[in-house]
Amino acid sequence: MAIVSTKAIVFSALKYGDSSLIIKCFTESEGMKSYMVRGILKSKKGKLKPAYFQPLTQLLLTANHNNRGNLNSIKEVQVVNPYETIYTSVVKQTIILFLSEVLTGIIKEEEENKSLYHFIETALIWLDTHNSISNFHLLFLLNLSRFLGFYPDASNREALAFNLVEGSFTNSAHEKLVITGGELMSFKKLLGINFDAIHTISFSKKERQVILRLIVKYFELHLDGFKKPKSLDVLETVFN
């Protein structure tokens, strides 16, 4: 067993028994880790508070990592990059719940992936500090695919269609699982940009809904076991 100090992003917190939580975190130093925090829901005096473990909160943890696939334990915790607006905005909270569900379903490895960690960390700070965020989750997912190894190949982007299975542009527009026309135009707007350019893109509610479902489909095709997030419908309702 080793005592480790690392930055961590909370992906989920599940109630265990009457008073405990099982926390899943993506840590900067060792990838995904699960922790048992006993008695946290009953104790008023403990150093650890349930509020620290809200979805996608950014923490600095000191923890015992046992590296045997068992649940680890947290000794100390402090919030880093505390959010100013995420917990007061219904729209931002809904985005956070959606993204935490997606990330929990995708990232499983117990190994360091600093570039992915920093992408998620800086994206969340961006979300907290900006107001023009209605397309944030679309760009987050698309740019996340870069770290997962299936970012769209944009080398032939003048072609008539995009093949979701191949992840590339094509002139064979009659195949299954290709996007064309207005959907293709919307999809292309998101390619190759970062969050600071997101305000230059405007989608109608309908377009945003269609693009989100296309990106989710793209993830389903490229990630074994990825399921359509339950919170997708809630997200669409909030944006309507």
Coordinates of N, CA, C and O in Angstrom, one line a residue, residues 21-93:
L21 N -20.0 6.2 1.1 CA -20.0 6.5 -0.3 C -18.9 5.7 -1.0 O -17.8 5.6 -0.4
I22 N -19.2 5.2 -2.2 CA -18.1 4.7 -3.0 C -17.9 5.7 -4.1 O -18.8 6.1 -4.9
I23 N -16.7 6.3 -4.1 CA -16.3 7.4 -5.0 C -15.5 6.9 -6.1 O -14.4 6.2 -5.9
K24 N -15.8 7.2 -7.4 CA -14.9 6.9 -8.5 C -14.3 8.2 -9.0 O -15.0 9.2 -9.2
C25 N -13.0 8.3 -9.0 CA -12.2 9.5 -9.4 C -11.3 9.1 -10.5 O -10.7 8.0 -10.6
F26 N -11.1 10.1 -11.4 CA -10.0 10.0 -12.4 C -8.9 10.8 -11.8 O -9.0 12.0 -11.6
T27 N -7.8 10.1 -11.5 CA -6.7 10.8 -10.8 C -5.6 11.2 -11.9 O -5.5 10.5 -12.9
E28 N -4.9 12.2 -11.6 CA -3.8 12.7 -12.5 C -2.7 11.7 -12.6 O -2.1 11.4 -13.6
S29 N -2.4 11.1 -11.4 CA -1.2 10.2 -11.4 C -1.4 8.8 -11.7 O -0.5 8.1 -12.2
E30 N -2.6 8.3 -11.5 CA -2.8 6.8 -11.7 C -4.1 6.4 -12.4 O -4.6 5.3 -12.3
G31 N -4.7 7.4 -13.1 CA -6.0 7.0 -13.9 C -7.1 6.8 -12.9 O -7.2 7.4 -11.8
M32 N -8.0 5.9 -13.3 CA -9.2 5.6 -12.5 C -8.9 4.9 -11.2 O -8.2 4.0 -11.1
K33 N -9.6 5.5 -10.1 CA -9.4 4.8 -8.8 C -10.8 4.9 -8.1 O -11.6 5.9 -8.3
S34 N -11.1 3.9 -7.3 CA -12.4 3.8 -6.5 C -12.0 3.9 -5.0 O -11.1 3.2 -4.6
Y35 N -12.8 4.6 -4.3 CA -12.5 4.8 -2.9 C -13.8 4.6 -2.1 O -14.9 4.9 -2.5
M36 N -13.6 4.0 -0.9 CA -14.7 3.8 0.1 C -14.5 4.9 1.1 O -13.4 5.0 1.7
V37 N -15.5 5.7 1.3 CA -15.5 6.7 2.4 C -16.6 6.4 3.4 O -17.8 6.6 3.1
R38 N -16.2 5.8 4.5 CA -17.1 5.2 5.4 C -17.7 6.3 6.4 O -17.0 7.2 6.8
G39 N -19.0 6.3 6.6 CA -19.7 7.1 7.6 C -19.8 8.6 7.2 O -20.3 9.4 8.0
I40 N -19.5 8.9 6.0 CA -19.5 10.3 5.6 C -20.9 11.0 5.6 O -21.0 12.2 5.8
L41 N -21.9 10.2 5.4 CA -23.3 10.7 5.3 C -23.9 10.9 6.7 O -24.9 11.6 6.9
K42 N -23.3 10.4 7.7 CA -23.8 10.5 9.1 C -22.9 11.5 9.9 O -23.5 12.2 10.8
S43 N -21.6 11.5 9.7 CA -20.7 12.2 10.6 C -20.8 13.7 10.3 O -20.7 14.1 9.1
K44 N -21.0 14.5 11.3 CA -21.0 16.0 11.2 C -19.6 16.5 11.4 O -19.3 17.6 11.0
K45 N -18.8 15.8 12.1 CA -17.5 16.3 12.5 C -16.3 15.9 11.6 O -15.2 16.4 11.7
G46 N -16.6 14.9 10.7 CA -15.5 14.4 9.9 C -14.8 15.4 9.0 O -15.5 16.4 8.6
K47 N -13.6 15.2 8.6 CA -12.9 16.1 7.7 C -13.5 16.0 6.3 O -13.3 16.9 5.5
L48 N -14.0 14.8 5.9 CA -14.5 14.7 4.6 C -16.0 15.0 4.6 O -16.8 14.5 5.4
K49 N -16.4 15.8 3.6 CA -17.8 16.2 3.5 C -18.4 15.7 2.2 O -17.7 15.7 1.1
P50 N -19.7 15.3 2.2 CA -20.3 14.9 0.9 C -20.2 15.9 -0.2 O -20.1 15.5 -1.4
A51 N -20.2 17.2 0.1 CA -20.1 18.2 -0.9 C -18.8 18.1 -1.8 O -18.8 18.6 -2.9
Y52 N -17.8 17.6 -1.2 CA -16.5 17.4 -1.9 C -16.7 16.5 -3.1 O -15.8 16.5 -4.0
F53 N -17.7 15.6 -3.1 CA -17.7 14.5 -4.1 C -18.9 14.7 -5.0 O -19.4 13.7 -5.5
Q54 N -19.3 15.9 -5.3 CA -20.3 16.2 -6.4 C -19.6 15.9 -7.7 O -18.4 16.0 -7.9
P55 N -20.4 15.6 -8.7 CA -19.9 15.2 -10.0 C -18.9 16.2 -10.6 O -19.2 17.4 -10.6
L56 N -17.8 15.8 -11.0 CA -16.7 16.6 -11.7 C -16.1 17.7 -10.9 O -15.5 18.6 -11.4
T57 N -16.3 17.5 -9.5 CA -15.5 18.4 -8.6 C -14.0 18.1 -8.8 O -13.6 16.9 -8.9
Q58 N -13.2 19.1 -8.7 CA -11.7 18.9 -8.8 C -11.1 18.9 -7.5 O -11.3 19.9 -6.7
L59 N -10.3 17.9 -7.1 CA -9.8 17.7 -5.8 C -8.3 17.6 -5.8 O -7.7 17.2 -6.8
L60 N -7.7 17.8 -4.6 CA -6.4 17.3 -4.3 C -6.5 16.3 -3.2 O -7.0 16.6 -2.1
L61 N -6.2 15.1 -3.5 CA -6.4 13.9 -2.6 C -5.1 13.5 -2.0 O -4.1 13.4 -2.7
T62 N -5.1 13.1 -0.8 CA -4.1 12.2 -0.2 C -4.8 10.9 0.1 O -5.8 10.9 0.9
A63 N -4.3 9.8 -0.4 CA -5.0 8.6 -0.3 C -4.1 7.4 -0.2 O -2.9 7.4 -0.6
N64 N -4.7 6.3 0.4 CA -4.0 5.0 0.4 C -4.4 4.3 -0.9 O -5.6 4.0 -1.1
H65 N -3.4 4.0 -1.7 CA -3.7 3.2 -2.9 C -3.1 1.8 -2.7 O -1.9 1.6 -2.5
N66 N -4.0 0.8 -2.7 CA -3.5 -0.6 -2.4 C -3.1 -1.4 -3.6 O -2.4 -2.4 -3.5
N67 N -3.5 -0.9 -4.8 CA -3.1 -1.5 -6.1 C -3.4 -3.0 -6.2 O -2.7 -3.7 -6.9
R68 N -4.4 -3.4 -5.5 CA -4.9 -4.8 -5.6 C -6.3 -4.9 -6.2 O -6.9 -5.9 -6.1
G69 N -6.7 -3.8 -6.8 CA -8.0 -3.8 -7.4 C -9.1 -3.6 -6.4 O -10.3 -3.7 -6.7
N70 N -8.7 -3.5 -5.1 CA -9.7 -3.2 -4.1 C -10.1 -1.8 -4.0 O -9.4 -0.9 -4.6
L71 N -11.0 -1.4 -3.1 CA -11.3 0.0 -2.9 C -10.2 0.6 -2.0 O -9.7 0.0 -1.1
N72 N -9.9 1.8 -2.4 CA -8.8 2.6 -1.7 C -9.5 3.5 -0.7 O -10.7 3.6 -0.6
S73 N -8.6 4.1 0.2 CA -9.2 5.0 1.2 C -8.6 6.4 1.1 O -7.4 6.5 0.7
I74 N -9.4 7.4 1.4 CA -8.9 8.8 1.3 C -8.6 9.3 2.7 O -9.4 9.1 3.6
K75 N -7.4 9.9 2.8 CA -7.0 10.4 4.1 C -7.4 11.9 4.2 O -7.9 12.3 5.2
E76 N -7.0 12.6 3.2 CA -7.3 14.1 3.2 C -7.8 14.5 1.8 O -7.4 13.9 0.8
V77 N -8.5 15.6 1.8 CA -9.0 16.1 0.5 C -9.2 17.6 0.6 O -9.6 18.2 1.6
Q78 N -8.9 18.3 -0.5 CA -9.2 19.7 -0.6 C -9.7 20.0 -2.0 O -9.2 19.3 -3.0
V79 N -10.6 20.9 -2.2 CA -11.1 21.3 -3.5 C -10.1 22.2 -4.2 O -9.6 23.2 -3.6
V80 N -9.7 21.9 -5.4 CA -8.9 22.8 -6.2 C -9.8 23.3 -7.4 O -10.7 22.6 -7.8
N81 N -9.5 24.5 -7.9 CA -10.3 25.1 -8.9 C -11.8 25.1 -8.6 O -12.6 24.5 -9.3
P82 N -12.1 25.6 -7.4 CA -13.6 25.6 -7.0 C -14.4 26.3 -8.0 O -14.0 27.4 -8.5
Y83 N -15.6 25.8 -8.3 CA -16.5 26.4 -9.3 C -17.3 27.5 -8.8 O -17.7 27.5 -7.7
E84 N -17.4 28.5 -9.6 CA -18.2 29.7 -9.2 C -19.6 29.6 -9.7 O -20.5 30.1 -9.0
T85 N -19.8 29.1 -10.9 CA -21.2 29.1 -11.5 C -21.8 27.8 -11.8 O -23.0 27.7 -12.0
I86 N -21.0 26.7 -11.8 CA -21.5 25.4 -12.2 C -22.7 24.9 -11.3 O -23.7 24.4 -11.8
Y87 N -22.6 25.1 -10.0 CA -23.6 24.6 -9.1 C -24.8 25.5 -9.0 O -25.7 25.2 -8.3
T88 N -24.7 26.7 -9.6 CA -25.9 27.6 -9.5 C -26.6 27.7 -10.8 O -27.7 28.3 -10.9
S89 N -26.1 27.1 -11.9 CA -26.8 27.2 -13.2 C -27.4 25.8 -13.5 O -26.6 24.8 -13.5
V90 N -28.7 25.8 -13.8 CA -29.3 24.5 -14.1 C -28.8 23.9 -15.4 O -28.5 22.7 -15.4
V91 N -28.5 24.8 -16.3 CA -28.0 24.3 -17.6 C -26.6 23.7 -17.4 O -26.3 22.5 -17.9
K92 N -25.7 24.4 -16.7 CA -24.4 23.9 -16.5 C -24.4 22.6 -15.6 O -23.6 21.6 -15.9
Q93 N -25.3 22.5 -14.6 CA -25.4 21.3 -13.8 C -25.8 20.1 -14.7 O -25.3 19.0 -14.5

